[in-house]
Every structure is written in structure tokens, then in C-alpha cells.
């Protein structure tokens, strides 16, 4: 059984992403497009378009050409979107990098992506300068000032793009929306290590059109962008969709709960895109009572499933509607959204327009019907072009008929509303971030006292899941839990840290040597259930 969207099909324009997003910007010329939530600095739509054109001209004068890759390593800032669209308008590719990455992780992505340019902050540049040089980055820019780097603000000194064409004029760049990538985020997919996800101009244009076709038109809304811009949720769903609609977007450099509350109050935010751990804080943290959030009309939750009970609790406390969406980096990202006004807490909603979905048996691949649980598969114009330099991984994820296998287990009810209940894939979702177990296992095995290791998701009320390591020590070796946690923490980004450790005699494996994580996960769930049964009832 194939499930389809209840919404009418939408037309998808054959146009580059930047032309699409800002095609109607003149209508909003004097309206605030971006507001720096810390400083209060306002950038109007006219100023934003001018800054993008100027930066594109400057990058072109410095040699950026179609197909060149520029990496952005930065916390959220209004300049982020300027850099992104300056590159996109020239036919270049942006690879966004998590600013929490270690220099080694940054260097690995720069090298794999083939980044020619890097835009970062002065503080981060000092940390990753050597890694950038080793990866072959030709020129680094900074938001601000730093020795040995070009200030990003100087890119506009030669003037914006000539109105009559010529070198540096994005109108001369011939972009094939179906074939040319515009952004290269990194994702672990259904398993394994991070891979570059090739998203084309058409992928993103399609998904923005699909979101509006599902009823999400935010022209009259004030949004807050506290989710990271390096993540496809922040970059596409908040920034690009918000700007295409003509919304005002208030940006914050990082998540600080009290600062978020203050900004939502001070700027009368009407729509907040969040993740379940933040929704949990809004439902339970006493700080919320100190802030007037009466302007908030809707919370859009994504990146991880949001349960029915928490949805109802937060909605009742704030007096606003809470809707969910579902998707993944490989789908640009949205495949499902709750219909506005839909009263189905816990559901991720229905297929967005122009999207097909099916649920297949994890064991047999057989197509299943309503109410039957299986792996969710997606087909539509938002599905990625493929993984960079990894045709084998692409073929494992997208089959010959164009179905992308998400690795998520769920079902559709009789009204074709979807629910995500589990994962067939091995990724750990820590506060919405992907943590691949294989990467942490590889790190653990570099410790001289560790003979074998396995990492699984461990349930956590605040984070959803945290990485837990099962460790086998070499003979006559001794380590404490703290030893293991500190060792891994020194080598990976903070959100990837192992947070729980259990020492065991042997890692369960199949005859072929594959770790049987399902056995460890089942034991962990049973342990959590026993703990819950022993806990005293809540008053």
C-alpha cells in the first residue's frame, strides 16, 4: 500500500535556490528579514539581498567558481545566510560544519568535501587553522577580524554585482537545478560514519514548495532561529522557508533557555521551531512562568519524535498549538507534517505534497497496510541526489525504484497520519543530533586498555537518548567509568560524548562478526522498565 499526500500537488519551478527564495523580496524590501537576537541589529530584505549580491561579487573576484565548495564553520549569525546564498548564487556548494566539532572532525569533513574556501569565526579559526591547511583550503574568511584571514565584510568592498552582467554576476552562471548541488551537509544516514549528502537546488526548492503547499505560509509570522544553521532543519525549514515566505527571523547564536525565553517575549515571536528537549523544558521549567509568551501561536517540533503526553502538557501550559514534522537530511528535510489544526498529538502528520510513502516489513520487505509497523520509505522530489563519493552507500539507501529507506520504524493510522515509534537504523538521537555508534566504537578501540566495545542508545528523559558504551577490557587492565567518558570526550564533539558505561565480559556478535546491538538495546530497555516500576508514583 502506497500512502500519498492529502494536499494537492504543487508546481516545482526549475530555478536556482537563491532566485527562488528571494524572487519576491522586493515586496518585503523595508521589512526586517533577520534580527540578531543578542545585539538587536536588524537587516531588512533589501539590505539582505544587497549583502548577498556584494558577497557573491567578492567571492567571484577571489576565484570562487561553479562547483567550488565553501565550508561554513560558525554559530548562528545573520551573516551565515549571506555567505550561504552568495555561494549558492554563483553555483557553488556550501558544506556546513558543526562548530562543536574537534579540529580533527573539521579537517575530515573539509577534506572529504573538497572544500576550497572556509568561512568561520576568529576563535574557531585558531582551533582549526592547521586542519584547514592540511585539508587544502586555499583561503579562509572570518566573520570579524583575525590575523591570516580575510574579513568577510571586505568581500563587498568592490561593489555589488554589475547590473549589466560581467565577471562576478550570478546571472551569468548556468545552474542546472536538477543536477547541481547547492548544499553538502553531513549525515550518518541509517548507519556508519558521516557522509556528504548531495542536495540539489531542485531538492530544496521542491521542499520549500511542499511546505507551503501543506499550509505553512509564514509571511505574517515572527520566527526564532535558535536551532543550528549548520543543521538542515535550521537552514532549510527555518531560514530558507521563512525568508521565501517573507517572515521576520530572530537569530540566536546558540541555545540558552533563559535567553530564548527573553527573545520570544521581547520580539513577540509567534512561531518557534524547536526540538523535543526544548519542548520538555517549556512544559516543566519554572522559569517559563516569569516570561509573557502570549504572542506564541505555534511550536513546530522536529528532529526527533515528540510524545503525545508531552505535546498536550506543553500546549496546555503555553496555550499554543504544537505540530510535528518528520524528515531527514537526505530528504531536504521534510517528508511529513501535521496539518494545521490537526488534533493528533504524537503524530508526525501526513505526507507533504508530491510525496509517496510506504511502510515495509523490516524482515521481509513486504509492503504493509494501515496500522502495521515497519520501515518507512519515501519517494519524492526532495530526496537527495546521493552520498558524495559513496555510490555503495547511496545504493543501500535509495533502491532501484527511487524509494529512500529511512531506517525509521513507524506506521500510518486509518487516516494516513504517521507515527514514528522506533529505529531500525543504529543512530542515536541525542537532543535531535545524530550520533553514529560505529564512530564512537572506533574511538573506544584506540584506547590501549580496551579490547572490544559496543555503543547503543540509552533512554533519557531530557535528551531522548544518550550514548552508552559496553566495554570489554584487556586482560589485567583496569578503567573506571570516568576514565572511559573522559577519553572519548577529548576526541569528539560534546554532543557525541559517551555518557554511560557498562563493563562486560563479551560483546554479543553474529557469526559474521557484526555487533548484535539489538540484544544490548533490549537489555537496556528492560533495565529502564524495571527502574520505572521501582520508582515511586509521581505526586
Coordinates of C-alpha atoms in Angstrom, one line a residue:
X1 CA 0.0 0.0 0.0
X2 CA 1.4 3.4 -1.0
X3 CA 0.4 6.4 1.0
X4 CA 0.1 9.8 -0.7
X5 CA -0.4 13.3 0.5
X6 CA -3.9 14.6 1.0
X7 CA -2.7 18.0 -0.2
X8 CA -2.9 19.0 -3.9
X9 CA 0.3 18.6 -6.0
X10 CA 2.4 21.7 -6.1
X11 CA 4.3 23.1 -9.1
X12 CA 8.1 23.0 -8.7
X13 CA 9.9 25.7 -10.5
X14 CA 13.1 24.9 -12.4
X15 CA 15.1 27.7 -10.9
X16 CA 18.2 28.1 -8.6
X17 CA 17.6 28.2 -4.9
X18 CA 18.6 31.8 -4.4
X19 CA 16.5 33.1 -7.2
X20 CA 13.6 31.2 -5.8
X21 CA 14.0 32.3 -2.2
X22 CA 14.4 36.0 -3.0
X23 CA 12.3 36.2 -6.1
X24 CA 9.6 38.2 -4.2
X25 CA 12.0 40.0 -1.9
X26 CA 11.2 43.4 -3.4
X27 CA 7.7 43.2 -2.0
X28 CA 9.2 43.0 1.5
X29 CA 12.1 45.4 0.8
X30 CA 11.8 47.5 4.0
X31 CA 10.6 44.7 6.3
X32 CA 13.0 43.2 8.8
X33 CA 14.3 39.9 7.4
X34 CA 16.8 39.0 10.1
X35 CA 17.2 40.3 13.6
X36 CA 20.3 39.5 15.7
X37 CA 18.6 38.5 19.0
X38 CA 21.7 39.4 21.0
X39 CA 22.5 42.8 19.6
X40 CA 19.2 43.8 18.2
X41 CA 20.8 44.5 14.8
X42 CA 18.1 44.5 12.0
X43 CA 18.7 43.5 8.4
X44 CA 15.9 44.3 6.0
X45 CA 15.1 42.3 3.0
X46 CA 16.6 44.9 0.7
X47 CA 19.7 45.0 2.8
X48 CA 20.0 41.2 2.8
X49 CA 19.7 40.9 -0.9
X50 CA 22.3 43.6 -1.4
X51 CA 24.7 41.9 1.0
X52 CA 24.3 38.6 -0.8
X53 CA 25.0 40.2 -4.1
X54 CA 28.0 42.0 -2.8
X55 CA 29.5 39.0 -1.1
X56 CA 28.9 36.9 -4.2
X57 CA 30.8 39.5 -6.3
X58 CA 33.6 39.5 -3.8
X59 CA 33.9 35.7 -3.8
X60 CA 33.8 35.6 -7.6
X61 CA 36.7 38.1 -7.7
X62 CA 38.6 35.8 -5.4
X63 CA 38.2 32.9 -7.7
X64 CA 35.1 31.0 -6.5
X65 CA 33.5 29.3 -9.5
X66 CA 30.6 27.0 -10.1
X67 CA 31.1 23.7 -8.3
X68 CA 33.6 25.0 -5.8
X69 CA 32.9 24.1 -2.2
X70 CA 32.9 26.6 0.6
X71 CA 32.7 25.4 4.2
X72 CA 30.9 27.5 6.9
X73 CA 32.0 26.8 10.5
X74 CA 30.2 29.2 12.7
X75 CA 27.5 29.6 15.3
X76 CA 24.2 31.2 14.2
X77 CA 24.6 34.7 12.9
X78 CA 22.8 36.7 10.2
X79 CA 26.0 36.7 8.1
X80 CA 25.6 32.9 7.8
X81 CA 22.7 33.2 5.4
X82 CA 24.6 35.9 3.5
X83 CA 27.5 33.6 2.9
X84 CA 25.3 30.6 2.1
X85 CA 23.3 32.4 -0.6
X86 CA 26.4 34.3 -2.0
X87 CA 27.9 30.9 -2.7
X88 CA 24.6 29.4 -4.0
X89 CA 24.0 32.2 -6.4
X90 CA 27.4 31.5 -8.0
X91 CA 26.7 27.8 -8.5
X92 CA 29.0 26.9 -5.6
X93 CA 28.3 24.4 -2.9
X94 CA 28.2 25.1 0.9
X95 CA 29.2 22.4 3.3
X96 CA 28.0 23.4 6.8
X97 CA 30.1 22.2 9.7
X98 CA 29.1 21.8 13.3
X99 CA 31.1 24.4 15.3
X100 CA 31.3 22.0 18.2
X101 CA 33.4 19.6 16.1
X102 CA 37.0 18.9 17.2
X103 CA 39.8 20.1 14.8
X104 CA 40.2 16.5 13.6
X105 CA 36.5 16.2 12.8
X106 CA 36.5 19.6 11.0
X107 CA 39.6 18.5 9.0
X108 CA 38.0 15.3 8.0
X109 CA 34.9 17.0 6.6
X110 CA 36.9 19.7 4.8
X111 CA 39.0 17.1 3.1
X112 CA 36.1 14.8 2.2
X113 CA 34.0 17.6 0.8
X114 CA 37.0 19.1 -1.1
X115 CA 36.5 22.5 0.4
X116 CA 38.4 25.3 -1.3
X117 CA 37.2 28.1 1.0
X118 CA 36.3 28.3 4.7
X119 CA 34.2 30.9 6.5
X120 CA 34.5 30.8 10.3
X121 CA 34.9 33.0 13.4
X122 CA 38.2 34.3 14.7
X123 CA 38.1 32.0 17.8
X124 CA 37.3 28.9 15.7
X125 CA 39.9 29.7 13.1
X126 CA 42.7 29.5 15.7
X127 CA 41.5 26.0 16.6
X128 CA 41.2 24.7 13.0
X129 CA 43.8 26.6 11.1
X130 CA 46.2 23.6 10.8
X131 CA 43.4 21.2 9.9
X132 CA 42.2 23.6 7.2
X133 CA 45.7 23.9 5.7
X134 CA 46.1 20.2 5.8
X135 CA 42.8 19.7 4.0
X136 CA 43.9 22.0 1.2
X137 CA 41.7 25.0 2.0
X138 CA 43.0 27.9 -0.2
X139 CA 41.5 30.9 1.6
X140 CA 39.8 31.5 4.9
X141 CA 37.4 34.2 5.7
X142 CA 36.1 35.3 9.2
X143 CA 33.0 37.0 10.5
X144 CA 35.1 39.7 12.2
X145 CA 38.8 40.2 12.2
X146 CA 41.7 37.7 12.5
X147 CA 45.3 37.5 11.5
X148 CA 45.9 35.4 8.4
X149 CA 42.3 35.5 7.3
X150 CA 40.2 37.8 5.1
X151 CA 37.3 39.6 6.9
X152 CA 34.1 38.5 5.3
X153 CA 32.9 42.1 5.4
X154 CA 35.6 43.1 2.9
X155 CA 34.0 40.9 0.2
X156 CA 31.6 43.7 -0.7
X157 CA 34.3 46.4 -1.0
X158 CA 34.5 46.1 -4.8
X159 CA 30.8 46.7 -5.1
X160 CA 27.8 44.5 -5.8
X161 CA 27.4 42.6 -9.0
X162 CA 27.3 44.7 -12.1
X163 CA 23.8 45.3 -13.4
X164 CA 24.8 44.7 -16.9
X165 CA 26.4 41.3 -16.4
X166 CA 30.1 40.6 -16.4
X167 CA 32.6 38.9 -14.1
X168 CA 31.0 38.1 -10.8
X169 CA 27.4 38.5 -12.0
X170 CA 25.4 35.5 -10.8
X171 CA 23.1 35.9 -13.7
X172 CA 25.9 34.6 -16.0
X173 CA 26.1 31.3 -14.0
X174 CA 24.2 28.5 -15.7
X175 CA 22.8 26.3 -12.9
X176 CA 21.0 23.0 -13.6
X177 CA 18.6 22.8 -10.7
X178 CA 18.2 19.0 -11.0
X179 CA 21.9 18.2 -11.2
X180 CA 23.8 20.9 -9.4
X181 CA 24.3 20.5 -5.7
X182 CA 23.8 23.6 -3.5
X183 CA 24.5 22.3 -0.1
X184 CA 26.5 19.4 1.3
X185 CA 25.5 18.6 4.9
X186 CA 27.0 15.5 6.5
X187 CA 24.8 12.8 7.8
X188 CA 25.3 9.2 9.1
X189 CA 22.4 8.0 7.1
X190 CA 21.0 4.8 8.5
X191 CA 24.3 3.6 9.9
X192 CA 28.0 4.0 9.8
X193 CA 30.1 7.2 9.6
X194 CA 29.2 10.6 8.3
X195 CA 28.8 11.1 4.6
X196 CA 28.2 14.1 2.4
X197 CA 24.6 14.4 1.4
X198 CA 24.3 16.0 -2.1
X199 CA 21.2 18.2 -2.1
X200 CA 20.5 20.0 -5.3
X201 CA 18.8 23.3 -6.0
X202 CA 15.7 21.5 -7.0
X203 CA 15.7 19.3 -3.9
X204 CA 15.4 22.4 -1.7
X205 CA 13.1 24.4 -4.0
X206 CA 10.8 21.4 -4.0
X207 CA 10.7 21.0 -0.3
X208 CA 10.0 24.7 0.3
X209 CA 7.2 24.5 -2.2
X210 CA 5.9 21.3 -0.4
X211 CA 5.9 23.0 3.0
X212 CA 3.9 25.9 1.7
X213 CA 1.6 23.5 -0.1
X214 CA 0.9 21.8 3.2
X215 CA -0.4 25.1 4.6
X216 CA 2.8 26.5 6.2
X217 CA 3.0 30.1 4.8
X218 CA 4.7 32.3 7.4
X219 CA 4.6 35.7 5.7
X220 CA 2.9 37.3 8.8
X221 CA 5.0 35.4 11.4
X222 CA 8.0 36.3 13.5
X223 CA 10.2 33.2 13.9
X224 CA 13.1 32.4 16.2
X225 CA 16.1 30.5 14.9
X226 CA 17.8 29.0 17.9
X227 CA 18.3 25.6 16.2
X228 CA 21.8 25.4 14.5
X229 CA 22.0 26.8 11.0
X230 CA 24.5 24.0 10.1
X231 CA 21.6 21.5 10.5
X232 CA 19.2 21.1 7.6
X233 CA 16.3 21.8 9.9
X234 CA 17.6 25.3 10.8
X235 CA 19.0 26.0 7.3
X236 CA 16.1 24.9 5.2
X237 CA 12.9 24.8 7.3
X238 CA 13.5 28.0 9.4
X239 CA 15.8 30.2 7.3
X240 CA 15.1 29.5 3.7
X241 CA 11.5 28.8 4.1
X242 CA 11.0 31.7 6.4
X243 CA 12.7 34.1 4.0
X244 CA 10.8 32.8 1.0
X245 CA 7.6 33.4 2.8
X246 CA 8.6 36.9 3.9
X247 CA 8.8 36.3 7.6
X248 CA 11.0 38.1 10.2
X249 CA 13.5 35.7 11.7
X250 CA 15.2 36.4 15.1
X251 CA 18.5 34.6 15.3
X252 CA 20.4 33.3 18.4
X253 CA 24.0 32.1 18.3
X254 CA 23.3 29.1 20.5
X255 CA 20.8 27.5 22.8
X256 CA 20.4 29.2 26.2
X257 CA 17.0 28.6 27.7
X258 CA 16.5 31.8 29.5
X259 CA 17.9 33.8 26.6
X260 CA 15.4 32.0 24.3
X261 CA 12.5 32.9 26.6
X262 CA 13.6 36.5 26.8
X263 CA 13.9 36.8 23.0
X264 CA 10.5 35.2 22.4
X265 CA 9.0 37.7 24.8
X266 CA 10.9 40.8 23.6
X267 CA 10.3 40.2 19.9
X268 CA 6.8 38.8 20.2
X269 CA 7.8 35.6 18.5
X270 CA 4.7 33.9 17.0
X271 CA 6.3 30.7 15.7
X272 CA 9.1 28.7 17.3
X273 CA 10.8 25.8 15.6
X274 CA 12.2 23.5 18.4
X275 CA 13.2 20.0 19.3
X276 CA 11.7 17.7 21.9
X277 CA 14.2 18.5 24.7
X278 CA 13.3 22.2 24.4
X279 CA 9.6 21.4 24.4
X280 CA 10.2 19.4 27.6
X281 CA 11.8 22.5 29.2
X282 CA 8.9 24.7 28.1
X283 CA 6.5 22.2 29.7
X284 CA 8.3 21.8 33.0
X285 CA 10.8 24.5 33.8
X286 CA 9.6 27.1 36.3
X287 CA 11.4 29.9 34.5
X288 CA 8.7 29.9 31.9
X289 CA 6.3 31.5 34.4
X290 CA 8.4 34.6 34.5
X291 CA 8.0 35.4 30.8
X292 CA 5.0 36.6 28.8
X293 CA 4.8 34.2 25.8
X294 CA 1.3 35.1 24.9
X295 CA 2.4 36.0 21.3
X296 CA 3.4 32.4 20.6
X297 CA 0.8 30.8 18.4
X298 CA 2.6 27.7 17.3
X299 CA 5.5 25.4 18.1
X300 CA 6.9 23.3 15.2
X301 CA 8.8 20.3 16.6
X302 CA 11.1 18.1 14.6
X303 CA 14.4 16.2 14.5
X304 CA 13.1 13.5 16.9
X305 CA 9.7 12.1 17.9
X306 CA 7.6 14.2 20.3
X307 CA 5.3 12.1 22.5
X308 CA 1.6 12.6 22.9
X309 CA 1.7 13.3 26.7
X310 CA 4.4 15.9 26.4
X311 CA 2.7 17.6 23.5
X312 CA -0.5 18.0 25.4
X313 CA 1.3 19.2 28.6
X314 CA 3.3 21.9 26.8
X315 CA 0.4 23.0 24.7
X316 CA -1.8 23.4 27.7
X317 CA 0.8 25.4 29.6
X318 CA 1.6 27.8 26.8
X319 CA -1.8 28.0 25.2
X320 CA -0.4 27.4 21.7
X321 CA -0.7 24.8 19.0
X322 CA 2.1 22.2 18.8
X323 CA 2.7 20.5 15.5
X324 CA 5.3 18.0 14.4
X325 CA 7.2 17.3 11.2
X326 CA 9.3 14.4 10.1
X327 CA 12.2 14.0 7.7
X328 CA 15.9 13.6 7.4
X329 CA 18.9 15.4 5.9
X330 CA 18.6 13.1 2.9
X331 CA 15.1 14.4 2.2
X332 CA 15.9 18.2 2.3
X333 CA 14.4 17.5 5.1
X334 CA 10.6 17.4 5.3
X335 CA 8.5 14.4 4.2
X336 CA 5.6 14.6 6.7
X337 CA 4.0 17.5 8.6
X338 CA 0.9 17.8 10.9
X339 CA -1.8 19.6 9.2
X340 CA -2.6 22.9 10.9
X341 CA -5.5 22.3 13.3
X342 CA -4.9 18.5 13.3
X343 CA -5.7 17.1 16.7
X344 CA -3.4 14.1 16.8
X345 CA -0.7 14.7 19.4
X346 CA 2.2 12.3 18.9
X347 CA 1.7 12.0 15.2
X348 CA 4.3 13.4 12.7
X349 CA 1.4 14.1 10.3
X350 CA 0.7 13.2 6.7
X351 CA 2.9 13.2 3.6
X352 CA 3.8 16.6 2.2
X353 CA 2.6 17.3 -1.4
X354 CA 4.3 15.4 -4.3
X355 CA 5.4 12.7 -1.9
X356 CA 4.8 9.0 -1.7
X357 CA 5.4 6.8 1.3
X358 CA 5.2 3.2 2.1
X359 CA 5.8 1.0 5.2
X360 CA 7.6 -2.3 4.6
X361 CA 8.4 -5.2 6.8
X362 CA 11.9 -5.0 8.3
X363 CA 12.3 -8.7 8.0
X364 CA 10.8 -9.4 4.5
X365 CA 10.5 -6.1 2.7
X366 CA 6.8 -6.8 2.1
X367 CA 4.6 -3.7 1.8
X368 CA 2.3 -3.2 4.8
X369 CA -1.0 -1.5 5.4
X370 CA -2.5 0.9 7.8
X371 CA -1.8 0.1 11.5
X372 CA 1.1 -2.2 10.6
X373 CA 4.6 -1.3 11.8
X374 CA 7.6 -1.4 9.5
X375 CA 10.3 0.7 8.0
X376 CA 9.2 4.0 6.5
X377 CA 10.3 4.5 2.8
X378 CA 10.0 7.8 0.9
X379 CA 9.8 8.8 -2.7
X380 CA 9.6 12.4 -3.9
X381 CA 11.5 15.4 -5.5
X382 CA 13.1 16.2 -2.1
X383 CA 15.1 13.0 -2.0
X384 CA 18.8 13.6 -2.2
X385 CA 20.9 13.2 -5.3
X386 CA 23.1 10.8 -3.4
X387 CA 26.0 10.5 -1.0
X388 CA 29.3 12.2 -2.1
X389 CA 31.9 9.7 -3.2
X390 CA 29.9 6.8 -1.9
X391 CA 27.8 5.1 -4.6
X392 CA 27.6 1.9 -2.5
X393 CA 26.0 3.8 0.5
X394 CA 23.7 5.6 -2.0
X395 CA 22.5 2.3 -3.5
X396 CA 21.9 0.8 0.0
X397 CA 19.7 3.8 0.9
X398 CA 17.9 4.5 -2.4
X399 CA 16.6 1.4 -4.2
X400 CA 16.3 1.0 -8.0
X401 CA 12.7 2.3 -7.9
X402 CA 13.7 5.5 -6.2
X403 CA 12.5 4.6 -2.7
X404 CA 14.6 6.1 0.1
X405 CA 14.8 3.7 3.1
X406 CA 14.8 5.9 6.2
X407 CA 15.7 3.2 8.8
X408 CA 12.9 4.6 11.0
X409 CA 10.1 2.3 12.1
X410 CA 6.6 3.6 12.1
X411 CA 3.0 3.1 11.0
X412 CA 0.1 5.0 9.5
X413 CA -3.3 5.1 11.0
X414 CA -6.6 4.7 9.1
X415 CA -6.5 8.5 8.3
X416 CA -2.9 8.0 6.9
X417 CA -1.4 10.0 9.7
X418 CA 2.1 8.7 10.5
X419 CA 3.7 7.8 13.8
X420 CA 7.4 7.1 14.3
X421 CA 7.9 4.5 17.0
X422 CA 11.4 3.1 16.7
X423 CA 14.5 2.9 14.6
X424 CA 15.7 0.0 12.6
X425 CA 18.9 2.0 12.0
X426 CA 21.6 2.3 14.6
X427 CA 21.9 6.0 15.0
X428 CA 21.5 7.6 18.4
X429 CA 19.4 10.7 18.6
X430 CA 20.8 12.9 21.3
X431 CA 18.7 16.1 21.6
X432 CA 18.0 15.8 17.9
X433 CA 21.6 15.3 16.9
X434 CA 22.8 12.2 15.1
X435 CA 25.4 10.1 16.9
X436 CA 26.7 7.1 15.0
X437 CA 27.6 4.2 17.3
X438 CA 30.3 3.0 14.9
X439 CA 32.2 6.2 15.2
X440 CA 32.3 6.0 19.0
X441 CA 33.2 2.4 18.9
X442 CA 36.2 3.2 16.6
X443 CA 37.3 5.8 19.1
X444 CA 37.0 3.5 22.1
X445 CA 39.1 0.8 20.4
X446 CA 42.0 3.2 20.2
X447 CA 42.4 3.0 24.0
X448 CA 45.2 0.7 24.9
X449 CA 43.2 -0.9 27.7
X450 CA 40.1 -1.7 25.7
X451 CA 39.8 -5.0 23.9
X452 CA 36.3 -4.5 22.4
X453 CA 33.3 -2.1 22.6
X454 CA 29.8 -1.5 21.5
X455 CA 27.7 1.7 21.8
X456 CA 23.9 1.8 21.9
X457 CA 21.2 4.4 22.6
X458 CA 20.2 4.6 26.3
X459 CA 16.8 6.2 27.1
X460 CA 17.0 9.6 28.8
X461 CA 14.1 11.8 29.9
X462 CA 15.8 15.1 29.0
X463 CA 17.9 14.2 25.9
X464 CA 15.7 11.4 24.5
X465 CA 18.7 9.1 24.1
X466 CA 22.3 9.2 25.3
X467 CA 25.2 7.1 24.0
X468 CA 26.1 4.2 26.3
X469 CA 29.2 2.2 25.9
X470 CA 29.6 -1.5 26.7
X471 CA 33.3 -2.0 27.2
X472 CA 35.5 -5.2 27.3
X473 CA 38.8 -4.6 29.0
X474 CA 42.1 -6.3 28.0
X475 CA 43.4 -8.8 30.4
X476 CA 44.9 -7.3 33.6
X477 CA 43.7 -3.8 32.6
X478 CA 41.6 -1.5 34.8
X479 CA 39.5 1.5 33.9
X480 CA 36.7 3.4 35.6
X481 CA 33.6 4.8 34.0
X482 CA 35.0 8.3 34.3
X483 CA 38.2 7.2 32.5
X484 CA 36.2 6.0 29.5
X485 CA 34.0 9.0 29.4
X486 CA 36.9 11.5 29.6
X487 CA 38.9 9.6 27.0
X488 CA 36.1 9.8 24.4
X489 CA 35.1 13.4 25.3
X490 CA 38.6 14.5 24.4
X491 CA 38.3 13.2 20.8
X492 CA 34.7 14.0 19.7
X493 CA 32.2 16.9 19.7
X494 CA 30.4 17.4 23.0
X495 CA 27.1 16.0 21.8
X496 CA 28.7 12.8 20.8
X497 CA 30.2 12.1 24.2
X498 CA 29.6 8.7 25.9
X499 CA 27.5 9.4 28.9
X500 CA 27.0 5.9 30.4
X501 CA 29.4 3.0 30.6
X502 CA 29.0 -0.7 31.5
X503 CA 31.9 -3.1 31.6
X504 CA 31.1 -6.6 30.3
X505 CA 32.9 -9.8 29.5
X506 CA 32.0 -10.1 25.9
X507 CA 30.2 -8.1 23.1
X508 CA 27.4 -10.2 21.5
X509 CA 28.1 -10.7 17.8
X510 CA 26.7 -12.6 14.9
X511 CA 28.7 -15.4 13.2
X512 CA 30.0 -12.8 10.7
X513 CA 31.3 -10.6 13.5
X514 CA 28.6 -7.9 13.4
X515 CA 27.7 -6.4 16.8
X516 CA 24.2 -7.5 17.8
X517 CA 23.2 -4.2 19.2
X518 CA 19.5 -5.2 19.3
X519 CA 20.4 -7.6 22.2
X520 CA 22.1 -4.9 24.1
X521 CA 19.3 -2.4 23.4
X522 CA 16.7 -4.9 24.5
X523 CA 18.5 -5.4 27.8
X524 CA 18.8 -1.7 28.3
X525 CA 15.1 -1.2 27.7
X526 CA 14.2 -3.9 30.2
X527 CA 16.6 -2.4 32.8
X528 CA 14.9 1.0 32.2
X529 CA 11.4 -0.6 32.6
X530 CA 12.4 -2.3 35.9
X531 CA 13.7 1.0 37.2
X532 CA 10.5 2.7 36.2
X533 CA 8.5 0.1 38.0
X534 CA 10.5 0.6 41.2
X535 CA 10.2 4.4 41.1
X536 CA 7.6 5.9 43.4
X537 CA 4.5 7.3 41.8
X538 CA 4.6 11.0 40.8
X539 CA 2.5 13.2 43.0

